Amino acid sequence: MTNKAIALFCFTLLIASCKDKAEPAAETAETTGSEPVVTQEVVPPAPVMNKPDPDFISKSKTQKDKAEVVDQVWHYYFALSIKDPTPKKNLYEGQWLDLKPGGTFARGLYQDTTEKGFYLYSDNGSEGLLELRSDTAASEWKVKYDPSNMLLIGTAKYGNNPWQIKLKRSDKLPEAGNGEK
């Protein structure tokens, strides 16, 4: 995929996310006239277990680091699922991912680390594949990135395939109330 296509996709995500700033309603039933109207809240997928085994840990520790991916912290900017309506706000607000040299990662919410584990990243030039495993969750993503953004496209291996997540590069952890989307 070319840089123009990535930029167009990111722009489309931005436009879709800016349409309406109203908060999504939790599952409710309202009555308008004689028929109830039901809305549902979009929720992130539940984690699928596949703990890191010794072979996975060994491969993650000996892989060649991709400098463009491990040099800073990635903030979750926007996520959507092809199965659900487009969310009106960032479902992952305040969450971050730090891929570290040596095959380890940390994930958290604002200043707190909520998960640590191992990752494998393979890159064929135009697209990468990222597999994350910890004691609490596992996921696999196709990866596209530019100097300031990363796009994770879920695969079917751990059931992440309906999800696409945009992350933004940062030199620090997100701060609560910072107005980040």
Short mmCIF file of C-alpha atoms in Angstrom, two decimals:
data_model
loop_
_atom_site.label_atom_id
_atom_site.label_comp_id
_atom_site.label_asym_id
_atom_site.label_seq_id
_atom_site.Cartn_x
_atom_site.Cartn_y
_atom_site.Cartn_z
CA MET A 1 0.00 0.00 0.00
CA THR A 2 1.39 3.38 -0.92
CA ASN A 3 1.82 6.34 1.38
CA LYS A 4 -1.02 8.08 -0.48
CA ALA A 5 -3.36 5.17 0.27
CA ILE A 6 -2.35 5.14 3.94
CA ALA A 7 -2.86 8.91 4.17
CA LEU A 8 -6.28 8.59 2.49
CA PHE A 9 -7.31 5.83 4.93
CA CYS A 10 -6.15 7.86 7.94
CA PHE A 11 -7.97 10.94 6.61
CA THR A 12 -11.15 8.88 6.15
CA LEU A 13 -10.86 7.64 9.75
CA LEU A 14 -10.40 11.20 10.95
CA ILE A 15 -13.44 12.47 9.04
CA ALA A 16 -15.57 9.57 10.27
CA SER A 17 -14.53 10.21 13.85
CA CYS A 18 -15.28 13.95 13.67
CA LYS A 19 -18.83 13.72 12.30
CA ASP A 20 -20.58 13.97 15.64
CA LYS A 21 -19.02 14.77 19.00
CA ALA A 22 -21.97 13.43 21.03
CA GLU A 23 -21.17 10.59 23.43
CA PRO A 24 -22.36 7.15 22.30
CA ALA A 25 -25.33 5.99 24.30
CA ALA A 26 -25.11 2.87 26.37
CA GLU A 27 -27.62 0.18 25.49
CA THR A 28 -30.97 1.85 26.10
CA ALA A 29 -34.50 1.70 24.88
CA GLU A 30 -36.20 4.97 24.12
CA THR A 31 -39.68 5.40 22.86
CA THR A 32 -40.49 7.68 20.00
CA GLY A 33 -44.13 7.34 19.22
CA SER A 34 -45.09 3.67 19.41
CA GLU A 35 -41.80 1.90 18.53
CA PRO A 36 -38.76 1.67 20.88
CA VAL A 37 -35.35 2.72 19.53
CA VAL A 38 -32.42 0.60 20.72
CA THR A 39 -28.78 1.76 20.60
CA GLN A 40 -25.71 -0.25 21.56
CA GLU A 41 -22.34 0.79 22.92
CA VAL A 42 -19.29 -0.37 20.96
CA VAL A 43 -16.83 -2.28 23.14
CA PRO A 44 -13.28 -3.53 22.43
CA PRO A 45 -12.80 -7.28 21.87
CA ALA A 46 -12.21 -9.59 24.82
CA PRO A 47 -8.63 -10.93 25.04
CA VAL A 48 -7.91 -14.43 23.74
CA MET A 49 -5.44 -16.48 25.73
CA ASN A 50 -2.23 -17.83 24.19
CA LYS A 51 0.55 -17.29 26.70
CA PRO A 52 4.12 -16.87 25.47
CA ASP A 53 5.82 -20.28 25.34
CA PRO A 54 9.62 -20.77 25.55
CA ASP A 55 9.94 -20.96 21.74
CA PHE A 56 8.02 -17.68 21.26
CA ILE A 57 10.09 -15.95 23.97
CA SER A 58 13.35 -17.17 22.40
CA LYS A 59 12.32 -15.95 18.93
CA SER A 60 11.21 -12.57 20.29
CA LYS A 61 14.50 -12.02 22.14
CA THR A 62 16.65 -12.89 19.10
CA GLN A 63 14.71 -11.01 16.41
CA LYS A 64 16.26 -8.01 14.71
CA ASP A 65 14.75 -4.79 16.10
CA LYS A 66 12.93 -2.49 13.65
CA ALA A 67 14.10 0.97 14.75
CA GLU A 68 11.03 2.74 13.29
CA VAL A 69 8.73 0.66 15.47
CA VAL A 70 10.64 0.46 18.78
CA ASP A 71 12.02 3.99 19.13
CA GLN A 72 9.06 5.64 20.95
CA VAL A 73 5.72 5.01 22.66
CA TRP A 74 2.59 4.50 20.54
CA HIS A 75 -0.65 6.16 21.76
CA TYR A 76 -3.95 4.56 20.75
CA TYR A 77 -5.62 7.27 18.66
CA PHE A 78 -8.71 5.67 17.15
CA ALA A 79 -10.20 2.19 16.73
CA LEU A 80 -13.08 0.79 14.76
CA SER A 81 -14.60 -2.57 14.02
CA ILE A 82 -16.21 -3.56 10.75
CA LYS A 83 -18.86 -5.41 12.79
CA ASP A 84 -19.94 -2.37 14.85
CA PRO A 85 -21.03 1.19 14.10
CA THR A 86 -18.21 3.74 13.94
CA PRO A 87 -17.57 4.92 17.50
CA LYS A 88 -17.93 8.62 18.19
CA LYS A 89 -14.95 8.69 20.55
CA ASN A 90 -11.66 6.85 21.07
CA LEU A 91 -12.48 3.52 22.75
CA TYR A 92 -8.86 3.26 23.88
CA GLU A 93 -8.42 6.80 25.23
CA GLY A 94 -5.28 7.07 27.37
CA GLN A 95 -3.94 3.67 26.35
CA TRP A 96 -0.45 3.19 24.96
CA LEU A 97 1.86 0.49 23.59
CA ASP A 98 5.64 0.49 24.00
CA LEU A 99 7.48 -2.01 21.78
CA LYS A 100 10.96 -2.27 23.27
CA PRO A 101 14.24 -3.45 21.79
CA GLY A 102 14.87 -7.08 22.66
CA GLY A 103 11.36 -8.35 21.93
CA THR A 104 9.45 -7.15 25.01
CA PHE A 105 6.51 -4.79 25.20
CA ALA A 106 4.53 -2.89 27.80
CA ARG A 107 0.99 -1.62 27.49
CA GLY A 108 -0.85 0.71 29.83
CA LEU A 109 -3.39 3.36 30.64
CA TYR A 110 -2.02 6.88 31.17
CA GLN A 111 0.87 6.54 33.66
CA ASP A 112 0.07 2.95 34.71
CA THR A 113 1.50 -0.17 33.10
CA THR A 114 -1.27 -2.76 32.79
CA GLU A 115 0.43 -5.51 30.78
CA LYS A 116 3.93 -6.74 29.90
CA GLY A 117 4.88 -9.46 27.48
CA PHE A 118 6.79 -10.45 24.36
CA TYR A 119 6.29 -9.66 20.69
CA LEU A 120 7.42 -10.88 17.29
CA TYR A 121 7.60 -8.40 14.44
CA SER A 122 8.29 -9.44 10.86
CA ASP A 123 8.51 -6.98 7.99
CA ASN A 124 8.37 -7.79 4.30
CA GLY A 125 9.01 -4.20 3.19
CA SER A 126 5.52 -2.88 2.50
CA GLU A 127 3.71 -4.50 5.42
CA GLY A 128 4.63 -5.96 8.78
CA LEU A 129 3.10 -8.57 11.05
CA LEU A 130 3.05 -8.03 14.82
CA GLU A 131 2.17 -10.75 17.32
CA LEU A 132 1.84 -9.76 20.98
CA ARG A 133 1.66 -12.33 23.80
CA SER A 134 1.47 -11.86 27.55
CA ASP A 135 0.15 -13.87 30.48
CA THR A 136 -3.25 -12.19 30.04
CA ALA A 137 -3.80 -11.78 26.26
CA ALA A 138 -2.57 -12.47 22.74
CA SER A 139 -3.17 -10.64 19.47
CA GLU A 140 -1.86 -10.53 15.91
CA TRP A 141 -1.92 -7.51 13.59
CA LYS A 142 -0.89 -6.52 10.09
CA VAL A 143 1.13 -3.33 10.49
CA LYS A 144 1.46 -0.27 8.28
CA TYR A 145 3.35 2.77 9.51
CA ASP A 146 4.80 6.10 8.54
CA PRO A 147 7.06 8.37 10.60
CA SER A 148 4.28 9.47 12.97
CA ASN A 149 1.46 6.89 12.72
CA MET A 150 0.96 3.14 12.89
CA LEU A 151 -2.09 1.28 11.65
CA LEU A 152 -2.86 -2.14 13.16
CA ILE A 153 -5.23 -4.33 11.15
CA GLY A 154 -6.39 -7.37 13.10
CA THR A 155 -5.95 -10.90 11.78
CA ALA A 156 -8.13 -13.95 12.36
CA LYS A 157 -5.47 -15.85 14.37
CA TYR A 158 -6.70 -14.51 17.74
CA GLY A 159 -10.00 -13.02 16.57
CA ASN A 160 -8.78 -9.44 16.04
CA ASN A 161 -9.81 -9.42 12.36
CA PRO A 162 -12.76 -7.03 12.60
CA TRP A 163 -10.58 -4.36 14.28
CA GLN A 164 -8.41 -1.58 12.89
CA ILE A 165 -6.50 0.64 15.30
CA LYS A 166 -4.59 3.82 14.56
CA LEU A 167 -1.71 4.72 16.90
CA LYS A 168 0.33 7.93 17.05
CA ARG A 169 4.03 8.08 17.93
CA SER A 170 5.00 10.02 21.06
CA ASP A 171 8.07 10.53 23.21
CA LYS A 172 6.08 10.25 26.46
CA LEU A 173 3.08 8.50 28.01
CA PRO A 174 -0.38 10.04 27.54
CA GLU A 175 -1.66 12.30 30.30
CA ALA A 176 -5.24 12.31 31.62
CA GLY A 177 -7.18 15.42 30.65
CA ASN A 178 -4.69 16.28 27.92
CA GLY A 179 -7.49 16.52 25.38
CA GLU A 180 -6.15 13.65 23.31
CA LYS A 181 -8.67 11.94 21.18
#
